Structure formats: structure tokens, C-alpha cells
Short mmCIF file of C-alpha atoms in Angstrom, two decimals:
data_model
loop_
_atom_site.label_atom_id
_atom_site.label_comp_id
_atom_site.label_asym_id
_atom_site.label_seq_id
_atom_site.Cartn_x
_atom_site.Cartn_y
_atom_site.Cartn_z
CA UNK T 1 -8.55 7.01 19.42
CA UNK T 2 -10.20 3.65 19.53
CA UNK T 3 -13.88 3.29 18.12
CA UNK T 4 -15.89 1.02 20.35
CA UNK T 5 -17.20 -1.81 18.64
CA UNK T 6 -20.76 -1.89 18.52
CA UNK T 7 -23.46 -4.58 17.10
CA UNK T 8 -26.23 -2.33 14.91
CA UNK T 9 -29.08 -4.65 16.10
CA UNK T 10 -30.55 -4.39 19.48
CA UNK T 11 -30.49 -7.40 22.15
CA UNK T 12 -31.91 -7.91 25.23
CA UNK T 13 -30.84 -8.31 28.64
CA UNK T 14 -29.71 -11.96 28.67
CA UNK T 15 -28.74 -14.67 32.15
CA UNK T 16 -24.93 -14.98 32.82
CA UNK T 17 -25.66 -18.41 32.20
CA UNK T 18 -27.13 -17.33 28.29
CA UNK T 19 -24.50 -14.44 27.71
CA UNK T 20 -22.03 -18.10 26.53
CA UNK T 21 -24.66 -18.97 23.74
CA UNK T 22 -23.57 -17.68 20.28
CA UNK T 23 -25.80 -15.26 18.45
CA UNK T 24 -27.94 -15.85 15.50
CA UNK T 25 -26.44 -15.29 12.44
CA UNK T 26 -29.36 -15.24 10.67
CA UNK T 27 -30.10 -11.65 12.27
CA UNK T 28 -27.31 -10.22 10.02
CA UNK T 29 -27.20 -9.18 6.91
CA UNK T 30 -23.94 -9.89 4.66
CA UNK T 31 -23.63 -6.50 4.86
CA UNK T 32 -24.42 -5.99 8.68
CA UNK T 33 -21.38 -8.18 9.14
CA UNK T 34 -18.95 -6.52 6.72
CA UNK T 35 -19.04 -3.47 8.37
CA UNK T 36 -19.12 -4.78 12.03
CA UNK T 37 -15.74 -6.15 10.71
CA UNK T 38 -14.11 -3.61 9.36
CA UNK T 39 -15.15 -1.43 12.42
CA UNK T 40 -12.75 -3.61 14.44
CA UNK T 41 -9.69 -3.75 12.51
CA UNK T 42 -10.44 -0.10 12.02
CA UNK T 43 -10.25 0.40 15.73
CA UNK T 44 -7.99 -2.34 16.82
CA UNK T 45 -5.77 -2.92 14.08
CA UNK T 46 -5.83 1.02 12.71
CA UNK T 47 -6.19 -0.78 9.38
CA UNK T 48 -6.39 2.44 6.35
CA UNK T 49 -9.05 3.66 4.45
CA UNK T 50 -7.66 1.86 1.38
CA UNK T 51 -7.30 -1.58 3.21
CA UNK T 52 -10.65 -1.18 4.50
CA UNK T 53 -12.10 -0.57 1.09
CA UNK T 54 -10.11 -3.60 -0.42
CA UNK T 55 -11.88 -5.75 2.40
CA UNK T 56 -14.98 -4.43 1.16
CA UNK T 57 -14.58 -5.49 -2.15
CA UNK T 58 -13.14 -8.73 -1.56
CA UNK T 59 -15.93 -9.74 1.15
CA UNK T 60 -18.85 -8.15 -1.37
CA UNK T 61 -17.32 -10.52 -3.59
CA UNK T 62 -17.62 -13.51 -1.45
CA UNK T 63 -21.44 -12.49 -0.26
CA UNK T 64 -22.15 -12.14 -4.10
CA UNK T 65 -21.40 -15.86 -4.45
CA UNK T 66 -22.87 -17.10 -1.70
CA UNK T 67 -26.11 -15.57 -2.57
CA UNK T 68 -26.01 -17.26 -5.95
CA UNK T 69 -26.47 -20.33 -3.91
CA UNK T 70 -28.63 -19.23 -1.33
CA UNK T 71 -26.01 -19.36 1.44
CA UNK T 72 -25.04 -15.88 3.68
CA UNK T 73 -21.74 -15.14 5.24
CA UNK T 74 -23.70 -16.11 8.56
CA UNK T 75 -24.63 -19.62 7.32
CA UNK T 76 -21.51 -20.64 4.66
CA UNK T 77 -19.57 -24.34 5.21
CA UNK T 78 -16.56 -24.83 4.66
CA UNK T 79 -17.40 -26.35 1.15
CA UNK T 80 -18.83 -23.10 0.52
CA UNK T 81 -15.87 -21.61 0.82
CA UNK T 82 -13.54 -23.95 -1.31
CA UNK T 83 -15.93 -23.16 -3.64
CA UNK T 84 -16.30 -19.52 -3.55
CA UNK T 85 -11.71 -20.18 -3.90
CA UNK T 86 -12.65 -21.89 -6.55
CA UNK T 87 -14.29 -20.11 -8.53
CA UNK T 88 -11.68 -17.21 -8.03
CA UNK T 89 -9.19 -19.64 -9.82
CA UNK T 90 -11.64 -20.29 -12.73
CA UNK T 91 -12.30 -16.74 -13.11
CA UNK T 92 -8.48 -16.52 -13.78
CA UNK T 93 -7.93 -14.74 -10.05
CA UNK T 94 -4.06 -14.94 -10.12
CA UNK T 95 -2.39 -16.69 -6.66
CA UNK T 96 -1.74 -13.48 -5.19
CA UNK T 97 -5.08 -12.41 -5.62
CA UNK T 98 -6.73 -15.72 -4.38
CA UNK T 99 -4.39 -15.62 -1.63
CA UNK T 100 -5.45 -12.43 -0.30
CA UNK T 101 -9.37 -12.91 -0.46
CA UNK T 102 -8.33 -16.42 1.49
CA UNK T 103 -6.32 -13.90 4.22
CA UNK T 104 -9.71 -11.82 4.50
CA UNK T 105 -11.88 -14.66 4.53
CA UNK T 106 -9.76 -15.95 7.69
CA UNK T 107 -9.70 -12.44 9.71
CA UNK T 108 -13.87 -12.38 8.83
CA UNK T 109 -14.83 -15.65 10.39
CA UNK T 110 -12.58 -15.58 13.24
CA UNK T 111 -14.16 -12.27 14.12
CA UNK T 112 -17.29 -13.89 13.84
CA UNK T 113 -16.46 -16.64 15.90
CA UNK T 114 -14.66 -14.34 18.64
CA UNK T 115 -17.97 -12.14 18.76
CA UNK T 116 -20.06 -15.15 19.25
CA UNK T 117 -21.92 -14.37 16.22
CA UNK T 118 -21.00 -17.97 14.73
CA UNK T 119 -20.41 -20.98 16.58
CA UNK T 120 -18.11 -22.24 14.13
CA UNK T 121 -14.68 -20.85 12.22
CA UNK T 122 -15.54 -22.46 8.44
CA UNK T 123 -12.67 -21.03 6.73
CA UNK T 124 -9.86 -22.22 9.47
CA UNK T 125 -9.01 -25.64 8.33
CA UNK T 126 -8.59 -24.09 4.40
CA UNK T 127 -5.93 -23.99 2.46
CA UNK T 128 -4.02 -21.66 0.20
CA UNK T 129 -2.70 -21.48 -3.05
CA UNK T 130 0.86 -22.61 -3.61
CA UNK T 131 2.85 -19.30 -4.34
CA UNK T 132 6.17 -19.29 -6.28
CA UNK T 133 8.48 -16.34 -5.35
CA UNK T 134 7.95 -13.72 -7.41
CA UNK T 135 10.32 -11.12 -7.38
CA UNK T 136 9.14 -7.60 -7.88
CA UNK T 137 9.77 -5.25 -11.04
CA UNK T 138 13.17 -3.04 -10.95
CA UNK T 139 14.21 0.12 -13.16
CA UNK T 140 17.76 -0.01 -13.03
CA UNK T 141 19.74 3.27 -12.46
CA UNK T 142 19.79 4.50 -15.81
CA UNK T 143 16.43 4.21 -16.41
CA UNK T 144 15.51 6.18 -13.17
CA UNK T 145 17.99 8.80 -14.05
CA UNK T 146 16.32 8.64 -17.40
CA UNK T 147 12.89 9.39 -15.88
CA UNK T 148 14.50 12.22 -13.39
CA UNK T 149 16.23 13.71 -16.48
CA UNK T 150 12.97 14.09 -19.15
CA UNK T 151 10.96 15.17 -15.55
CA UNK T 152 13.79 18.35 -15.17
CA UNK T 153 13.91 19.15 -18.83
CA UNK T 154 9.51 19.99 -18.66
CA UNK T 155 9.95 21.96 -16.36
CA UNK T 156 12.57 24.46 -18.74
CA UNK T 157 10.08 23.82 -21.33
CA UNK T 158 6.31 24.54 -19.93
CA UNK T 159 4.90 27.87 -18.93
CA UNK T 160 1.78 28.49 -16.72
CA UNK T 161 -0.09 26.09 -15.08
CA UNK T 162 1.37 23.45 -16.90
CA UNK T 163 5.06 24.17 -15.42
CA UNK T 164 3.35 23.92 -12.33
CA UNK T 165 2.25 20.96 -12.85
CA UNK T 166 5.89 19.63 -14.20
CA UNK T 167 7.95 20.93 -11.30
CA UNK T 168 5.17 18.88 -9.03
CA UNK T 169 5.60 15.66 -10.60
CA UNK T 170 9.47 15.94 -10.39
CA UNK T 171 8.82 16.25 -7.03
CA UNK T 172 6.58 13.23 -6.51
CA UNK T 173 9.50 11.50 -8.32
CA UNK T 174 12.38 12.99 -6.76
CA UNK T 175 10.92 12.15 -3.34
CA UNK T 176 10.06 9.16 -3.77
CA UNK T 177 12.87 7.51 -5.10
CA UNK T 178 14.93 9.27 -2.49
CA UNK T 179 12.40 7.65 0.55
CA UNK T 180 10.96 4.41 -0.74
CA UNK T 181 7.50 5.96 0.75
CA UNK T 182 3.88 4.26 -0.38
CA UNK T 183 2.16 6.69 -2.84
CA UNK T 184 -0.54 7.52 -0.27
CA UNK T 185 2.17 8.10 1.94
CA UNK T 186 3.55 10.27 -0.97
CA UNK T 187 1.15 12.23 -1.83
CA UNK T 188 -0.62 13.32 1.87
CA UNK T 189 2.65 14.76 2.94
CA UNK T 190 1.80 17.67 4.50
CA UNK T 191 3.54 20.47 3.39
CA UNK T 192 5.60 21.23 6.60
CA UNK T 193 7.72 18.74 5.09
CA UNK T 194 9.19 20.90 2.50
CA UNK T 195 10.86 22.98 5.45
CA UNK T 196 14.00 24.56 3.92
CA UNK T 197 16.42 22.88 6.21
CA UNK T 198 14.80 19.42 6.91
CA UNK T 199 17.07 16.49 6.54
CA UNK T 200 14.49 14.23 7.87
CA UNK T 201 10.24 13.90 7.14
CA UNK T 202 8.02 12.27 10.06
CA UNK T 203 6.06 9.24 7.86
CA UNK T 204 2.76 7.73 9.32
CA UNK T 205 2.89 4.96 7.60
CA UNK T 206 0.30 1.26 7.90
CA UNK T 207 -1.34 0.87 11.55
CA UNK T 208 -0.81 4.84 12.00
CA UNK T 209 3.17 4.23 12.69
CA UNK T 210 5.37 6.78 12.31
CA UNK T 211 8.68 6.31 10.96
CA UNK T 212 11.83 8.94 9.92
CA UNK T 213 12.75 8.97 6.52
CA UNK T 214 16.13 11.01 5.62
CA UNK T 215 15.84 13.35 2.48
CA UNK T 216 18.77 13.81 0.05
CA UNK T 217 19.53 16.68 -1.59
CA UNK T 218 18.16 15.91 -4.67
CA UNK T 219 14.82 15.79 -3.45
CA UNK T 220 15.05 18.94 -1.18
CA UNK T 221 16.05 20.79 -4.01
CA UNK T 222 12.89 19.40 -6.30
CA UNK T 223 10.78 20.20 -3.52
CA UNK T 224 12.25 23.84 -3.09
CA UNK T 225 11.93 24.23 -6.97
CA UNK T 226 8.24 23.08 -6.64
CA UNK T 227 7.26 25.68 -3.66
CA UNK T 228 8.82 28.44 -5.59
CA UNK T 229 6.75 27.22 -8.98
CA UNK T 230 3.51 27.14 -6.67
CA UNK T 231 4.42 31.01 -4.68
CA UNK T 232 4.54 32.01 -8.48
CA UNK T 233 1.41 30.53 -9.96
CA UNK T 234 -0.88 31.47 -6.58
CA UNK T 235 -3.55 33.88 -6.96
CA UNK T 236 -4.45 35.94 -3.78
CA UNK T 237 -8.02 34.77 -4.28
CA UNK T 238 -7.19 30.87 -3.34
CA UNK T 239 -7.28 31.51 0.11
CA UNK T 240 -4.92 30.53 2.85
CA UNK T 241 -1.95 28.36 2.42
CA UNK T 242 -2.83 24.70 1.77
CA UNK T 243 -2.05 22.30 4.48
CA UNK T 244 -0.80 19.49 1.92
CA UNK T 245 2.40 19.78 0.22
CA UNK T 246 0.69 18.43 -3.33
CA UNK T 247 -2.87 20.10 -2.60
CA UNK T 248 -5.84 19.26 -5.24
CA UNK T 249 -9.73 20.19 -4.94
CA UNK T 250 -10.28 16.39 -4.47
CA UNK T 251 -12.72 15.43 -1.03
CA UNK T 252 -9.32 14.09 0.98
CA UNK T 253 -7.45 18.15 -0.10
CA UNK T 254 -4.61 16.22 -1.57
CA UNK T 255 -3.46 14.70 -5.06
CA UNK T 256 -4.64 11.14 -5.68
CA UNK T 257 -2.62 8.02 -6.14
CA UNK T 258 -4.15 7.22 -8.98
CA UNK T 259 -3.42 10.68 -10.91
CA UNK T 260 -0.12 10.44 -10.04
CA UNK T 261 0.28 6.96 -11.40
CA UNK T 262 -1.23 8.08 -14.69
CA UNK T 263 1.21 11.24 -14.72
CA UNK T 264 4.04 8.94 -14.12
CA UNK T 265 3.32 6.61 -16.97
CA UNK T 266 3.16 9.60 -19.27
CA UNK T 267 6.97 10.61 -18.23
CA UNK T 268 7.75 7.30 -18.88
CA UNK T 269 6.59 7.24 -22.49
CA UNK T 270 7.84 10.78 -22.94
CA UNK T 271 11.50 9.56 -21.54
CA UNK T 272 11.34 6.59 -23.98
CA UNK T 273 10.51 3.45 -21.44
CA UNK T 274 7.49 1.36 -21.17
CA UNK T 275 4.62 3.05 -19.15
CA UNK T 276 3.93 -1.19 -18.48
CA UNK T 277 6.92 -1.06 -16.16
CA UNK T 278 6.78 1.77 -14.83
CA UNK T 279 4.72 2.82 -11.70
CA UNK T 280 5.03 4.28 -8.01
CA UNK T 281 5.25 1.22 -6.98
CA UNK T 282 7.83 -0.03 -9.27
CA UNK T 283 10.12 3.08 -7.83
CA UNK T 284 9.47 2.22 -4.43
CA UNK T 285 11.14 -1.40 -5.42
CA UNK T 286 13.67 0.34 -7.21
CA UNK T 287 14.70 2.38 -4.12
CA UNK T 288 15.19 -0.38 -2.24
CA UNK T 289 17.04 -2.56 -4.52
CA UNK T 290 19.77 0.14 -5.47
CA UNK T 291 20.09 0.61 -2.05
CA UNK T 292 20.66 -3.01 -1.34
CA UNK T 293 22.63 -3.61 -4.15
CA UNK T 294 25.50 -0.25 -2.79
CA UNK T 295 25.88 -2.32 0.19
CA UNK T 296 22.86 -0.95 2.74
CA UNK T 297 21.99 -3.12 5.69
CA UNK T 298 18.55 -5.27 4.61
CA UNK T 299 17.28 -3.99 8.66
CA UNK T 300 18.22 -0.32 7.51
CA UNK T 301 16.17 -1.12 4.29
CA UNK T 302 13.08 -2.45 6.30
CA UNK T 303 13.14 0.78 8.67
CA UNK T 304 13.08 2.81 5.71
CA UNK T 305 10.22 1.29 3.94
CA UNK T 306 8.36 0.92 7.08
CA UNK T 307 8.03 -3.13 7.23
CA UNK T 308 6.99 -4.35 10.71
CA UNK T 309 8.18 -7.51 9.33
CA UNK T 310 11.67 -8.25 8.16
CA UNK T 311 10.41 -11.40 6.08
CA UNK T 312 8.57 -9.02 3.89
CA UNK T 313 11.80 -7.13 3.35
CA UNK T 314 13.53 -10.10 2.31
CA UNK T 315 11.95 -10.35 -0.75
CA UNK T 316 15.29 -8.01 -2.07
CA UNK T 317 17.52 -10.77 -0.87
CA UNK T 318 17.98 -11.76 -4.59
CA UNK T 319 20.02 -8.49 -4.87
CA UNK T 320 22.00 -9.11 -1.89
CA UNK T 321 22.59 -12.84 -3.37
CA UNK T 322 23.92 -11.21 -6.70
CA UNK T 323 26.08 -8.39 -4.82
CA UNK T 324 27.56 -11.34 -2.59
CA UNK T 325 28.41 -13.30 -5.50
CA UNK T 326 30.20 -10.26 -7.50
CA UNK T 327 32.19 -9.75 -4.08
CA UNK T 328 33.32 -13.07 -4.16
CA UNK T 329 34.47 -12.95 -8.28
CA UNK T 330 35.94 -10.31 -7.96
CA UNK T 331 37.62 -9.79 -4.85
CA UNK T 332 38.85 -13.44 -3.55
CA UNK T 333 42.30 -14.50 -4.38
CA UNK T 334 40.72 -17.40 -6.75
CA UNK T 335 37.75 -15.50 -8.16
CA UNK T 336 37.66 -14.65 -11.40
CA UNK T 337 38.63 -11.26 -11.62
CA UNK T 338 41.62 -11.72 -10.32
#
């Protein structure tokens, strides 16, 4: 449902003729503004609680530097701006980072401009950093099988709560390198997914799309370990059945991203790889490069992960490059391993 967008301070009853006139500015706050902007791409664009909070940094940022130089979001040039970008590079911002604070600056001031409250779009004529394509960290095979090996093996070895705990991040691992999903996608499945004879979990993904995501059986069986490890540890006093499949006492009811990612690390150093190179994120690449590289569709691959864009999908066409060129060596007449 759609939250109107609203503007916090009251006006009065203007002409037609004056409704045309952009408003002051100067009425906002920095703040003010922030938050009439993320109300919109809250409502319109169904934007997440973490983007919205990334926006919030990134724009606090930006209204931290203007004020340095007596300048608001309501009054800043565009001078201001290539300043404020910058700085970002002398602060040692890398491109991706600069690049993304230039992407929020845009959305801001054409909001502003489309709401009348500016006259003027400072940040449309800028431009961004130069990128080189960086292509994302991969675990091969064997290292995953690595990490779902030493994640197996603790549970066999822990007792109590703390075999609990082990069966629940095989899980989170099993899962998610059998789906690709996000980690907040991850971890706020509810636990209706865990249904004993599900071959498919409903995802709402970015923009509150929902997508189908196929389970294998290696992750049906971690999950089935996991409910039977939780039926066993449950103490008649905790109430009814959680609603999440990885429940904590946290405010959202469900195990954070970040406590995952720090469990995760921890396998990694316990299985004998760098904790540096390994993450939820990481996995998720890893997912969709093994898939890639077996010979899956790169469409297939962008359904699964739940990219509305197939250019951000083809950031894996390196594998594809590398499995076309083995095809050709090995299998052509003239290649070389013939």
C-alpha cells in the first residue's frame, strides 16, 4: 500500500496562477528534505529498509559538508557538489562508493525539482567516476564443499544450545548456496518455507517482487535437520511457534545479516580458508558462477537471483567467456585437445 507523500510544513491556499512558482527551499531543513525523499521512493519505488537507511547515510553525509561551508541541500550549486565528490575521492571513497553517493545525489535533486521545492536540478549535468570492471569474488567448488563439510561435522560434535546453533548455520549455508538469495532475503524466510515437501520457496525480493526459487535436496535436508534440532532444544515456556524460520529476540523477530556474516567467517577459519574471502555475499556470487560455468542459461541465472536487469547479471559473463573457450579447445576438430 502506497504512503501518500506529504510536505511536514504547512502552506497556504495559493492562485492557480501561483500553484507554478517553486517553493522556498529555505523553509527546509537538510533533514526535512531527506525524509520527504525517502518517503517517496518508499512509496513509489518500494525501496527497503536497508536502502533507505544507506540513503540516509549517504545524504547526512552530503548535508554534513555542505554545512561546513554554509550551504544546505536547498541552496547547493553545482560546484558544491563537485566538491562535496571531491572530497569523497580525497577521503579515499573508492569508485564504487563515490559512484553511488553521485546515484543518490541525482534521485535527491530531481525529487526536489519535480516537487517544486527547487527551481533548479544542480547535480544533473555531473559526472561520474570512471569504473573499471571489477569482477566479483568466487569460492570455487572445493572450497564451498569445504565450508559445507566443517558446517556438517559441528553439528556431530556440539551438544545443547550450541548444536542448535550449528545445525542453523548449515542451514543458512546450505540454502543459500542452493538459491543465490540476498542475506536479508536469507534470513526473514519465514518458516513455512521449511515445508517437508516444498521443491520451491516464494522470495520477495528488492521493490517487494516476488520470485520462485527451486530448493535442492541438499538444502531441504539441512533445513529438516535444523527443525528437528530446534523441536528438540524448545522449552514449552517459549511460547507459540515462531513465525521466522531462523527466529532471534532481535526488534525485526529474525536473525540479523550481520550475525550471520560473523558466524560465517568463523566456519571459514575453522574449515581452513580466509574469513577475508569469505562472506554471504561472496556465496551468492559463487552460486551463480558454478551455475554458469555447468552450462545454465545467463536469463535462468538472472530469474534466480532476482535481477530486473539482465546487464547486472552480466557481470558473470567472464565465466561464460572461459566455459566457451574450453568448449572450443576441447571439442573442435582443431582445438587442442584433440
Amino acid at each position: 500500500m502506497r504512503r501518500p507523500r506529504t510536505i511536514s510544513r504547512a502552506a497556504p491556499l495559493r492562485e492557480p496562477e501561483a500553484q507554478a512558482a517553486p517553493l522556498r527551499p529555505a523553509s527546509y531543513s537538510d533533514a526535512g528534505l531527506t525524509e520527504l525523499f525517502l518517503d517517496m521512493i518508499a512509496a513509489e519505488q518500494g525501496a527497503s529498509a536497508n536502502t533507505l537507511d544507506a540513503y540516509r547515510r549517504d545524504l547526512a553525509d552530503l548535508s554534513h559538508f555542505l554545512s561546513r561551508r554554509r550551504l544546505s541541500i536547498g541552496s547547493a550549486d553545482t560546484a558544491a557538489l563537485r566538491s562535496y565528490l571531491a572530497d569523497l575521492d580525497n577521503r579515499g571513497f573508492a569508485t564504487s562508493s563515490v559512484a553511488r553517493r553521485l546515484s543518490a545525489l541525482r534521485h535527491l535533486f530531481r525529487f526536489l525539482l519535480s516537487e517544486r521545492i527547487r527551481a533548479d536540478d544542480p547535480a544533473a549535468i555531473l559526472a561520474g567516476p570512471k569504473r573499471g570492471r571489477s569482477l566479483p569474488k568466487v569460492l570455487s567448488i572445493a572450497d564451498v564443499d569445504r565450508l559445507l563439510a566443517c558446517a556438517r561435522q559441528e553439528i556431530d560434535a556440539a551438544e545443547g544450545g550450541a548444536r542448535l546453533r550449528a545445525a542453523r548455520l548449515n542451514c543458512l549455508l546450505e540454502v543459500l548456496y542452493a538459491t543465490g538469495l540476498r542475506v536479508s532475503e536469507l534470513v526473514s524466510l519465514p518458516l513455512s518455507a521449511a515445508r517437508r515437501d516444498a521443491r520451491m520457496i516464494v522470495v520477495r525480493g528488492k521493490g517487494d517482487k516476488e520470485r520462485l526459487v527451486p530448493l535442492n535436496a541438499g538444502a531441504k535436508q539441512a533445513m529438516a535437520r535444523y527443525l528437528e534440532e530446534m523441536a528438540v532444544a524448545k522449552d514449552p515456556k517459549d511460547g507459540p511457534t515462531p513465525k521466522w524460520l531462523f527466529p532471534s529476540f532481535g526488534e525485526s523477530g529474525y536473525l540479523t545479516r550481520q550475525h550471520f556474516a560473523r558466524d560465517l567467517k568463523d566456519l571459514a577459519a575453522r574449515a581452513g580458508l580466509s574469513p577475508r574471502l569469505v562472506s554471504p555475499h561472496v556465496l551468492r556470487h559463487a552460486f551463480a558462477s558454478h551455475l554458469l560455468h555447468n552450462g545454465a542459461d545467463l536469463r535462468i541465472v538472472q530469474t534466480l537471483l532476482g535481477h530486473s536487469d539482465i546487464s547486472t547479471t552480466q557481470i558473470y559473463t567472464h565465466v561464460v567467456e572461459e566455459r566457451l573457450k574450453s568448449l572450443v579447445r576441447d571439442l573442435h576438430p582443431l582445438g587442442e585437445g584433440r
